[in-house]
Structures are given as C-alpha cells and as structure tokens.
Amino acid sequence: QAQLVESGGDSVQAGGSLRLSCAASRSTSNNYCMAWFRQAPGKEREEVASIDSNGATMYSDSVKGRFTISKDNAKNTLYLQIDSLKPEDTAMYFCAAAGPYPWPPSCQPGWDYKRWGQGTQVTVSS
C-alpha cells in the first residue's frame, strides 16, 4: 500500500496562500480515494477535500471556494492549494488514501481512509 508524505506547511499571514503536497510511494491513480484532512488543537479531525480516480472533487463548506484539491498522477502527488488563508485554518493537515478498489469508488464524505501521512503544520496569523 502507498506510503504518504506531506510537505508545504508553513507559518503565514492571513490572506496568504500555500500549496501543500502529498507524495505517495506508489501510484494512486487507479480506483483510489484521496483526501486532505485537518485537525486543530482541541478539535476533531475534519475532512476538507477529496478527489476520486476520475478527478471529481468534494469540499467541506468551511473551505469551499478557497481550497483546491488536485493530483498529478505522473508524479504520484496530491496537492491542496489554499488561498485567502484565515486564522481558523490553523491546523495540522494530513493527506489520506483508500484503495485500490476493484471498482471506481465514490469517495463520499466520511469515506474510510486506511493510509495516512504524518501531517504538515499550517499556522495563520492575523
């Protein structure tokens, strides 16, 4: 199964942008769900974006319009572009993978992700 390594987290000012990356140790292009989660201190882990094998994406209401999930299958890398950063975006961000499945999964919110990266910290100051 794919090992995942996130990078790109940083300390930035509100209004700034970041691009997080998640490198997978093997291809996740065929019948996988891929997603980004975040967890702030004292809060539950939140799924913020997901992408399926066909490139269909979903976002939580809290990030819709500001976050963009994408993947480069040739590089086995998942991305999260974060724009218009807010202090409430401060959290540890994790990428996650599920698959491969014998069929294209729907990757609905709440999907059971089996593989996780170690996380990358995003801190936004006002």
PDB file of C-alpha atoms in Angstrom:
ATOM      1  CA  GLN A   1       0.000   0.000   0.000  1.00  0.00           C
ATOM      2  CA  ALA A   2       1.054   3.558  -0.635  1.00  0.00           C
ATOM      3  CA  GLN A   3       3.077   5.440   1.958  1.00  0.00           C
ATOM      4  CA  LEU A   4       2.222   9.144   2.144  1.00  0.00           C
ATOM      5  CA  VAL A   5       4.485  12.092   2.968  1.00  0.00           C
ATOM      6  CA  GLU A   6       3.115  15.627   3.247  1.00  0.00           C
ATOM      7  CA  SER A   7       5.057  18.853   2.838  1.00  0.00           C
ATOM      8  CA  GLY A   8       4.455  22.547   2.260  1.00  0.00           C
ATOM      9  CA  GLY A   9       3.108  23.632   5.616  1.00  0.00           C
ATOM     10  CA  ASP A  10       4.302  26.993   6.898  1.00  0.00           C
ATOM     11  CA  SER A  11       3.504  29.995   9.066  1.00  0.00           C
ATOM     12  CA  VAL A  12       1.803  32.694   7.010  1.00  0.00           C
ATOM     13  CA  GLN A  13      -0.258  35.821   7.477  1.00  0.00           C
ATOM     14  CA  ALA A  14      -3.979  35.928   6.907  1.00  0.00           C
ATOM     15  CA  GLY A  15      -4.861  36.432   3.280  1.00  0.00           C
ATOM     16  CA  GLY A  16      -1.849  34.497   2.054  1.00  0.00           C
ATOM     17  CA  SER A  17      -1.643  31.252   0.127  1.00  0.00           C
ATOM     18  CA  LEU A  18       0.033  27.892   0.491  1.00  0.00           C
ATOM     19  CA  ARG A  19       0.279  24.753  -1.581  1.00  0.00           C
ATOM     20  CA  LEU A  20       0.515  21.511   0.329  1.00  0.00           C
ATOM     21  CA  SER A  21       1.897  18.393  -1.325  1.00  0.00           C
ATOM     22  CA  CYS A  22       1.465  14.719  -0.512  1.00  0.00           C
ATOM     23  CA  ALA A  23       3.889  12.346  -2.207  1.00  0.00           C
ATOM     24  CA  ALA A  24       2.809   8.728  -2.473  1.00  0.00           C
ATOM     25  CA  SER A  25       5.283   5.868  -2.645  1.00  0.00           C
ATOM     26  CA  ARG A  26       3.294   4.195  -5.401  1.00  0.00           C
ATOM     27  CA  SER A  27       0.628   5.064  -7.918  1.00  0.00           C
ATOM     28  CA  THR A  28      -2.744   6.076  -6.506  1.00  0.00           C
ATOM     29  CA  SER A  29      -4.333   6.893  -9.842  1.00  0.00           C
ATOM     30  CA  ASN A  30      -6.486   3.812 -10.344  1.00  0.00           C
ATOM     31  CA  ASN A  31      -9.590   3.310  -8.176  1.00  0.00           C
ATOM     32  CA  TYR A  32      -8.327   5.242  -5.149  1.00  0.00           C
ATOM     33  CA  CYS A  33      -9.896   7.880  -2.947  1.00  0.00           C
ATOM     34  CA  MET A  34      -7.506  10.631  -1.885  1.00  0.00           C
ATOM     35  CA  ALA A  35      -8.299  13.330   0.629  1.00  0.00           C
ATOM     36  CA  TRP A  36      -6.998  16.112   2.824  1.00  0.00           C
ATOM     37  CA  PHE A  37      -7.959  16.351   6.477  1.00  0.00           C
ATOM     38  CA  ARG A  38      -7.028  18.853   9.144  1.00  0.00           C
ATOM     39  CA  GLN A  39      -7.017  18.854  12.906  1.00  0.00           C
ATOM     40  CA  ALA A  40      -6.686  21.913  15.107  1.00  0.00           C
ATOM     41  CA  PRO A  41      -5.696  21.640  18.776  1.00  0.00           C
ATOM     42  CA  GLY A  42      -8.643  20.540  20.865  1.00  0.00           C
ATOM     43  CA  LYS A  43     -10.824  19.895  17.830  1.00  0.00           C
ATOM     44  CA  GLU A  44     -11.870  16.807  15.931  1.00  0.00           C
ATOM     45  CA  ARG A  45     -10.267  15.879  12.659  1.00  0.00           C
ATOM     46  CA  GLU A  46     -12.114  17.431   9.726  1.00  0.00           C
ATOM     47  CA  GLU A  47     -12.201  16.216   6.137  1.00  0.00           C
ATOM     48  CA  VAL A  48     -11.729  19.287   3.964  1.00  0.00           C
ATOM     49  CA  ALA A  49     -11.393  17.940   0.417  1.00  0.00           C
ATOM     50  CA  SER A  50     -11.385  14.710  -1.539  1.00  0.00           C
ATOM     51  CA  ILE A  51     -10.735  13.595  -5.102  1.00  0.00           C
ATOM     52  CA  ASP A  52     -11.606  10.359  -6.823  1.00  0.00           C
ATOM     53  CA  SER A  53      -9.901   8.481  -9.635  1.00  0.00           C
ATOM     54  CA  ASN A  54     -11.862  10.403 -12.256  1.00  0.00           C
ATOM     55  CA  GLY A  55     -10.816  13.735 -10.791  1.00  0.00           C
ATOM     56  CA  ALA A  56     -14.178  14.551  -9.223  1.00  0.00           C
ATOM     57  CA  THR A  57     -13.711  16.707  -6.145  1.00  0.00           C
ATOM     58  CA  MET A  58     -15.643  17.493  -2.991  1.00  0.00           C
ATOM     59  CA  TYR A  59     -15.071  20.166  -0.356  1.00  0.00           C
ATOM     60  CA  SER A  60     -16.330  20.930   3.099  1.00  0.00           C
ATOM     61  CA  ASP A  61     -18.448  24.059   3.364  1.00  0.00           C
ATOM     62  CA  SER A  62     -15.800  25.726   5.525  1.00  0.00           C
ATOM     63  CA  VAL A  63     -13.216  25.713   2.728  1.00  0.00           C
ATOM     64  CA  LYS A  64     -15.281  25.752  -0.455  1.00  0.00           C
ATOM     65  CA  GLY A  65     -14.084  28.472  -2.810  1.00  0.00           C
ATOM     66  CA  ARG A  66     -10.704  28.856  -1.086  1.00  0.00           C
ATOM     67  CA  PHE A  67      -9.194  25.349  -1.226  1.00  0.00           C
ATOM     68  CA  THR A  68      -8.446  23.371  -4.384  1.00  0.00           C
ATOM     69  CA  ILE A  69      -7.513  19.703  -4.351  1.00  0.00           C
ATOM     70  CA  SER A  70      -5.703  18.232  -7.336  1.00  0.00           C
ATOM     71  CA  LYS A  71      -3.366  15.411  -8.201  1.00  0.00           C
ATOM     72  CA  ASP A  72      -0.575  14.715 -10.634  1.00  0.00           C
ATOM     73  CA  ASN A  73      -0.757  11.022 -11.452  1.00  0.00           C
ATOM     74  CA  ALA A  74       2.586  11.079 -13.263  1.00  0.00           C
ATOM     75  CA  LYS A  75       4.270  12.288 -10.049  1.00  0.00           C
ATOM     76  CA  ASN A  76       2.091  10.249  -7.641  1.00  0.00           C
ATOM     77  CA  THR A  77       1.436  13.510  -5.814  1.00  0.00           C
ATOM     78  CA  LEU A  78      -1.676  15.031  -4.288  1.00  0.00           C
ATOM     79  CA  TYR A  79      -1.932  18.788  -3.785  1.00  0.00           C
ATOM     80  CA  LEU A  80      -4.001  21.204  -1.750  1.00  0.00           C
ATOM     81  CA  GLN A  81      -3.921  24.821  -2.868  1.00  0.00           C
ATOM     82  CA  ILE A  82      -5.064  27.057  -0.032  1.00  0.00           C
ATOM     83  CA  ASP A  83      -5.920  30.678  -0.816  1.00  0.00           C
ATOM     84  CA  SER A  84      -7.250  33.543   1.299  1.00  0.00           C
ATOM     85  CA  LEU A  85      -5.933  31.889   4.443  1.00  0.00           C
ATOM     86  CA  LYS A  86      -7.722  32.655   7.699  1.00  0.00           C
ATOM     87  CA  PRO A  87      -6.521  32.204  11.274  1.00  0.00           C
ATOM     88  CA  GLU A  88      -9.143  29.473  11.694  1.00  0.00           C
ATOM     89  CA  ASP A  89      -7.321  27.456   9.009  1.00  0.00           C
ATOM     90  CA  THR A  90      -4.514  26.906  11.524  1.00  0.00           C
ATOM     91  CA  ALA A  91      -4.178  23.136  11.926  1.00  0.00           C
ATOM     92  CA  MET A  92      -2.140  20.060  11.170  1.00  0.00           C
ATOM     93  CA  TYR A  93      -3.025  18.957   7.661  1.00  0.00           C
ATOM     94  CA  PHE A  94      -2.981  15.280   6.715  1.00  0.00           C
ATOM     95  CA  CYS A  95      -3.395  13.502   3.428  1.00  0.00           C
ATOM     96  CA  ALA A  96      -5.126  10.155   3.293  1.00  0.00           C
ATOM     97  CA  ALA A  97      -5.666   7.376   0.782  1.00  0.00           C
ATOM     98  CA  ALA A  98      -8.043   4.470   0.381  1.00  0.00           C
ATOM     99  CA  GLY A  99      -7.749   1.769  -2.255  1.00  0.00           C
ATOM    100  CA  PRO A 100      -7.177   0.323  -4.665  1.00  0.00           C
ATOM    101  CA  TYR A 101     -10.701  -0.901  -5.091  1.00  0.00           C
ATOM    102  CA  PRO A 102     -11.909  -3.250  -7.817  1.00  0.00           C
ATOM    103  CA  TRP A 103     -14.356  -0.526  -8.887  1.00  0.00           C
ATOM    104  CA  PRO A 104     -14.171   3.309  -9.051  1.00  0.00           C
ATOM    105  CA  PRO A 105     -15.123   4.465  -5.542  1.00  0.00           C
ATOM    106  CA  SER A 106     -17.446   7.392  -4.908  1.00  0.00           C
ATOM    107  CA  CYS A 107     -15.221   8.899  -2.146  1.00  0.00           C
ATOM    108  CA  GLN A 108     -18.160  10.452  -0.324  1.00  0.00           C
ATOM    109  CA  PRO A 109     -17.519  12.447   2.885  1.00  0.00           C
ATOM    110  CA  GLY A 110     -16.863  10.040   5.706  1.00  0.00           C
ATOM    111  CA  TRP A 111     -15.111   7.519   3.473  1.00  0.00           C
ATOM    112  CA  ASP A 112     -12.984   5.020   5.417  1.00  0.00           C
ATOM    113  CA  TYR A 113      -9.398   6.065   4.713  1.00  0.00           C
ATOM    114  CA  LYS A 114      -6.780   3.450   5.513  1.00  0.00           C
ATOM    115  CA  ARG A 115      -3.477   5.186   4.839  1.00  0.00           C
ATOM    116  CA  TRP A 116      -2.351   8.458   6.419  1.00  0.00           C
ATOM    117  CA  GLY A 117       0.642  10.735   6.210  1.00  0.00           C
ATOM    118  CA  GLN A 118       2.413  12.232   9.209  1.00  0.00           C
ATOM    119  CA  GLY A 119       0.963  15.701   8.664  1.00  0.00           C
ATOM    120  CA  THR A 120       2.249  19.179   7.873  1.00  0.00           C
ATOM    121  CA  GLN A 121       1.542  22.206  10.067  1.00  0.00           C
ATOM    122  CA  VAL A 122      -0.192  25.306   8.764  1.00  0.00           C
ATOM    123  CA  THR A 123      -0.245  28.340  11.046  1.00  0.00           C
ATOM    124  CA  VAL A 124      -2.062  31.516  10.035  1.00  0.00           C
ATOM    125  CA  SER A 125      -1.562  34.748  11.951  1.00  0.00           C
ATOM    126  CA  SER A 126      -3.919  37.711  11.833  1.00  0.00           C
TER     127      SER A 126
END
